[in-house]
C-alpha cells in the first residue's frame, strides 16, 4: 500500500504504554487522508514479513475488519491493527510519517531492533 522504513533507536528505553504502537500526529493525519476516500476500509493493518537482506520487513495495507488475533490501536480517531506475528516486534515503537523533497514514507522508530540493512527496509531483532 505505502512505503515504510525502519529505524533502530538507540539509548531509548521502552516506556510502558497502553498501546503497543504509538502514532505521531503526522502519521495520524496521513492515515486519515489515505482512508478518506475508502469508506469500506476501517483502518490500516501492520504486519511483518520475512524479506530483505536483514531478515524482516514491515507491511502496511488497508483493512476492512479486525482479524481474530489482531491487536487494535486507536489513536485520535485512527485505527491501526497489528497482526499477531508483528506484535512482539512493535512493542514500544513509534510510527511516524515523514516527507522530504525526494520521498514520503511511514517510518517505524523501533527501540527493539538490533540491526538494519543499509537502505532501512529490513531489520532483525
PDB file of C-alpha atoms in Angstrom:
ATOM      1  CA  UNK A   1       0.000   0.000   0.000  1.00  0.00           C
ATOM      2  CA  UNK A   2       2.590   2.533   1.098  1.00  0.00           C
ATOM      3  CA  UNK A   3       6.324   2.505   1.676  1.00  0.00           C
ATOM      4  CA  UNK A   4       7.713   2.034   5.185  1.00  0.00           C
ATOM      5  CA  UNK A   5      11.209   2.405   6.609  1.00  0.00           C
ATOM      6  CA  UNK A   6      12.603   1.027   9.844  1.00  0.00           C
ATOM      7  CA  UNK A   7      14.965   2.900  12.140  1.00  0.00           C
ATOM      8  CA  UNK A   8      16.752   1.409  15.114  1.00  0.00           C
ATOM      9  CA  UNK A   9      16.531   3.784  18.051  1.00  0.00           C
ATOM     10  CA  UNK A  10      19.481   3.511  20.409  1.00  0.00           C
ATOM     11  CA  UNK A  11      19.656   4.711  24.002  1.00  0.00           C
ATOM     12  CA  UNK A  12      15.894   4.824  24.223  1.00  0.00           C
ATOM     13  CA  UNK A  13      14.156   2.900  26.925  1.00  0.00           C
ATOM     14  CA  UNK A  14      10.913   1.144  26.238  1.00  0.00           C
ATOM     15  CA  UNK A  15       8.207   3.067  28.021  1.00  0.00           C
ATOM     16  CA  UNK A  16       5.170   1.314  29.369  1.00  0.00           C
ATOM     17  CA  UNK A  17       2.141   2.498  27.443  1.00  0.00           C
ATOM     18  CA  UNK A  18      -1.343   1.170  26.977  1.00  0.00           C
ATOM     19  CA  UNK A  19      -0.768   0.790  23.245  1.00  0.00           C
ATOM     20  CA  UNK A  20       1.793  -1.486  21.587  1.00  0.00           C
ATOM     21  CA  UNK A  21       2.333   1.188  18.947  1.00  0.00           C
ATOM     22  CA  UNK A  22       2.114   4.967  19.198  1.00  0.00           C
ATOM     23  CA  UNK A  23       1.457   7.269  16.261  1.00  0.00           C
ATOM     24  CA  UNK A  24       2.865  10.730  15.712  1.00  0.00           C
ATOM     25  CA  UNK A  25       0.434  13.489  14.681  1.00  0.00           C
ATOM     26  CA  UNK A  26       1.789  13.367  11.110  1.00  0.00           C
ATOM     27  CA  UNK A  27       1.142   9.594  10.920  1.00  0.00           C
ATOM     28  CA  UNK A  28      -2.412  10.075  12.223  1.00  0.00           C
ATOM     29  CA  UNK A  29      -3.058  12.810   9.666  1.00  0.00           C
ATOM     30  CA  UNK A  30      -1.688  10.736   6.759  1.00  0.00           C
ATOM     31  CA  UNK A  31      -3.726   7.657   7.687  1.00  0.00           C
ATOM     32  CA  UNK A  32      -6.855   9.832   7.867  1.00  0.00           C
ATOM     33  CA  UNK A  33      -6.045  11.203   4.390  1.00  0.00           C
ATOM     34  CA  UNK A  34      -5.481   7.702   2.989  1.00  0.00           C
ATOM     35  CA  UNK A  35      -8.758   6.378   4.409  1.00  0.00           C
ATOM     36  CA  UNK A  36     -10.877   9.415   3.498  1.00  0.00           C
ATOM     37  CA  UNK A  37     -11.710   8.060   0.036  1.00  0.00           C
ATOM     38  CA  UNK A  38     -12.072   4.456   1.200  1.00  0.00           C
ATOM     39  CA  UNK A  39     -15.242   4.251   3.314  1.00  0.00           C
ATOM     40  CA  UNK A  40     -15.300   0.439   3.156  1.00  0.00           C
ATOM     41  CA  UNK A  41     -11.944   0.258   4.995  1.00  0.00           C
ATOM     42  CA  UNK A  42     -11.843   0.819   8.768  1.00  0.00           C
ATOM     43  CA  UNK A  43      -8.094   1.240   9.216  1.00  0.00           C
ATOM     44  CA  UNK A  44      -4.653   0.003   8.273  1.00  0.00           C
ATOM     45  CA  UNK A  45      -3.007  -3.263   9.225  1.00  0.00           C
ATOM     46  CA  UNK A  46       0.670  -3.558  10.131  1.00  0.00           C
ATOM     47  CA  UNK A  47       2.323  -6.893   9.535  1.00  0.00           C
ATOM     48  CA  UNK A  48       5.817  -8.316   9.323  1.00  0.00           C
ATOM     49  CA  UNK A  49       7.228 -10.498   6.547  1.00  0.00           C
ATOM     50  CA  UNK A  50      10.491 -12.336   6.038  1.00  0.00           C
ATOM     51  CA  UNK A  51      12.137 -10.205   3.371  1.00  0.00           C
ATOM     52  CA  UNK A  52      15.181  -8.122   2.534  1.00  0.00           C
ATOM     53  CA  UNK A  53      18.834  -8.602   3.325  1.00  0.00           C
ATOM     54  CA  UNK A  54      18.417  -8.348   7.109  1.00  0.00           C
ATOM     55  CA  UNK A  55      15.502 -10.682   7.785  1.00  0.00           C
ATOM     56  CA  UNK A  56      12.208  -8.887   8.466  1.00  0.00           C
ATOM     57  CA  UNK A  57      10.243  -6.064   6.902  1.00  0.00           C
ATOM     58  CA  UNK A  58       7.025  -4.297   7.941  1.00  0.00           C
ATOM     59  CA  UNK A  59       3.996  -4.303   5.664  1.00  0.00           C
ATOM     60  CA  UNK A  60       1.093  -1.854   5.625  1.00  0.00           C
ATOM     61  CA  UNK A  61      -2.258  -2.478   3.991  1.00  0.00           C
ATOM     62  CA  UNK A  62      -5.836  -1.270   4.159  1.00  0.00           C
ATOM     63  CA  UNK A  63      -8.214  -3.471   6.129  1.00  0.00           C
ATOM     64  CA  UNK A  64     -11.978  -3.818   6.227  1.00  0.00           C
ATOM     65  CA  UNK A  65     -12.134  -5.602   9.584  1.00  0.00           C
ATOM     66  CA  UNK A  66     -10.155  -6.647  12.644  1.00  0.00           C
ATOM     67  CA  UNK A  67      -8.688 -10.131  12.465  1.00  0.00           C
ATOM     68  CA  UNK A  68      -9.251 -12.613  15.304  1.00  0.00           C
ATOM     69  CA  UNK A  69      -5.694 -12.330  16.616  1.00  0.00           C
ATOM     70  CA  UNK A  70      -5.030  -8.698  15.643  1.00  0.00           C
ATOM     71  CA  UNK A  71      -4.280  -6.132  18.306  1.00  0.00           C
ATOM     72  CA  UNK A  72      -6.124  -2.855  17.771  1.00  0.00           C
ATOM     73  CA  UNK A  73      -4.559   0.539  18.466  1.00  0.00           C
ATOM     74  CA  UNK A  74      -6.925   3.520  18.368  1.00  0.00           C
ATOM     75  CA  UNK A  75      -5.376   6.962  18.492  1.00  0.00           C
ATOM     76  CA  UNK A  76      -7.010  10.283  17.599  1.00  0.00           C
ATOM     77  CA  UNK A  77      -9.769   8.547  15.647  1.00  0.00           C
ATOM     78  CA  UNK A  78      -7.404   6.336  13.626  1.00  0.00           C
ATOM     79  CA  UNK A  79      -7.480   2.549  13.883  1.00  0.00           C
ATOM     80  CA  UNK A  80      -4.309   0.526  13.326  1.00  0.00           C
ATOM     81  CA  UNK A  81      -4.434  -3.260  13.546  1.00  0.00           C
ATOM     82  CA  UNK A  82      -1.292  -5.242  14.327  1.00  0.00           C
ATOM     83  CA  UNK A  83      -1.028  -8.810  13.041  1.00  0.00           C
ATOM     84  CA  UNK A  84      -0.150 -11.397  15.687  1.00  0.00           C
ATOM     85  CA  UNK A  85       3.242 -12.128  14.097  1.00  0.00           C
ATOM     86  CA  UNK A  86       4.225  -8.432  14.300  1.00  0.00           C
ATOM     87  CA  UNK A  87       3.023  -7.694  17.833  1.00  0.00           C
ATOM     88  CA  UNK A  88       6.244  -8.510  19.701  1.00  0.00           C
ATOM     89  CA  UNK A  89       8.430  -6.718  17.167  1.00  0.00           C
ATOM     90  CA  UNK A  90       6.434  -3.493  17.591  1.00  0.00           C
ATOM     91  CA  UNK A  91       6.380  -3.102  21.395  1.00  0.00           C
ATOM     92  CA  UNK A  92       7.413   0.454  22.262  1.00  0.00           C
ATOM     93  CA  UNK A  93       7.578   1.531  18.604  1.00  0.00           C
ATOM     94  CA  UNK A  94       6.592   4.949  17.313  1.00  0.00           C
ATOM     95  CA  UNK A  95       5.058   5.126  13.827  1.00  0.00           C
ATOM     96  CA  UNK A  96       5.807   8.399  12.050  1.00  0.00           C
ATOM     97  CA  UNK A  97       5.122   9.800   8.589  1.00  0.00           C
ATOM     98  CA  UNK A  98       7.997  11.732   7.022  1.00  0.00           C
ATOM     99  CA  UNK A  99       8.022  13.805   3.828  1.00  0.00           C
ATOM    100  CA  UNK A 100      11.022  15.417   2.164  1.00  0.00           C
ATOM    101  CA  UNK A 101      11.826  16.631  -1.339  1.00  0.00           C
ATOM    102  CA  UNK A 102      12.519  13.154  -2.712  1.00  0.00           C
ATOM    103  CA  UNK A 103      10.248  10.804  -0.774  1.00  0.00           C
ATOM    104  CA  UNK A 104       7.390  10.333   1.623  1.00  0.00           C
ATOM    105  CA  UNK A 105       7.046   7.281   3.822  1.00  0.00           C
ATOM    106  CA  UNK A 106       5.945   5.809   7.115  1.00  0.00           C
ATOM    107  CA  UNK A 107       8.882   5.309   9.478  1.00  0.00           C
ATOM    108  CA  UNK A 108       8.889   2.876  12.401  1.00  0.00           C
ATOM    109  CA  UNK A 109      11.179   4.144  15.181  1.00  0.00           C
ATOM    110  CA  UNK A 110      11.751   0.869  16.990  1.00  0.00           C
ATOM    111  CA  UNK A 111      13.900   0.505  20.147  1.00  0.00           C
ATOM    112  CA  UNK A 112      13.901  -3.324  19.859  1.00  0.00           C
ATOM    113  CA  UNK A 113      15.847  -3.551  16.592  1.00  0.00           C
ATOM    114  CA  UNK A 114      19.380  -4.932  16.771  1.00  0.00           C
ATOM    115  CA  UNK A 115      20.320  -4.183  13.159  1.00  0.00           C
ATOM    116  CA  UNK A 116      19.017  -2.858   9.849  1.00  0.00           C
ATOM    117  CA  UNK A 117      20.109  -3.129   6.250  1.00  0.00           C
ATOM    118  CA  UNK A 118      21.726  -0.152   4.530  1.00  0.00           C
ATOM    119  CA  UNK A 119      18.514   1.065   2.903  1.00  0.00           C
ATOM    120  CA  UNK A 120      16.463   0.730   6.110  1.00  0.00           C
ATOM    121  CA  UNK A 121      13.899  -1.597   4.541  1.00  0.00           C
ATOM    122  CA  UNK A 122      14.610  -4.713   6.607  1.00  0.00           C
ATOM    123  CA  UNK A 123      15.680  -5.386  10.190  1.00  0.00           C
ATOM    124  CA  UNK A 124      16.430  -8.049  12.772  1.00  0.00           C
ATOM    125  CA  UNK A 125      15.604  -8.339  16.446  1.00  0.00           C
TER     126      UNK A 125
END
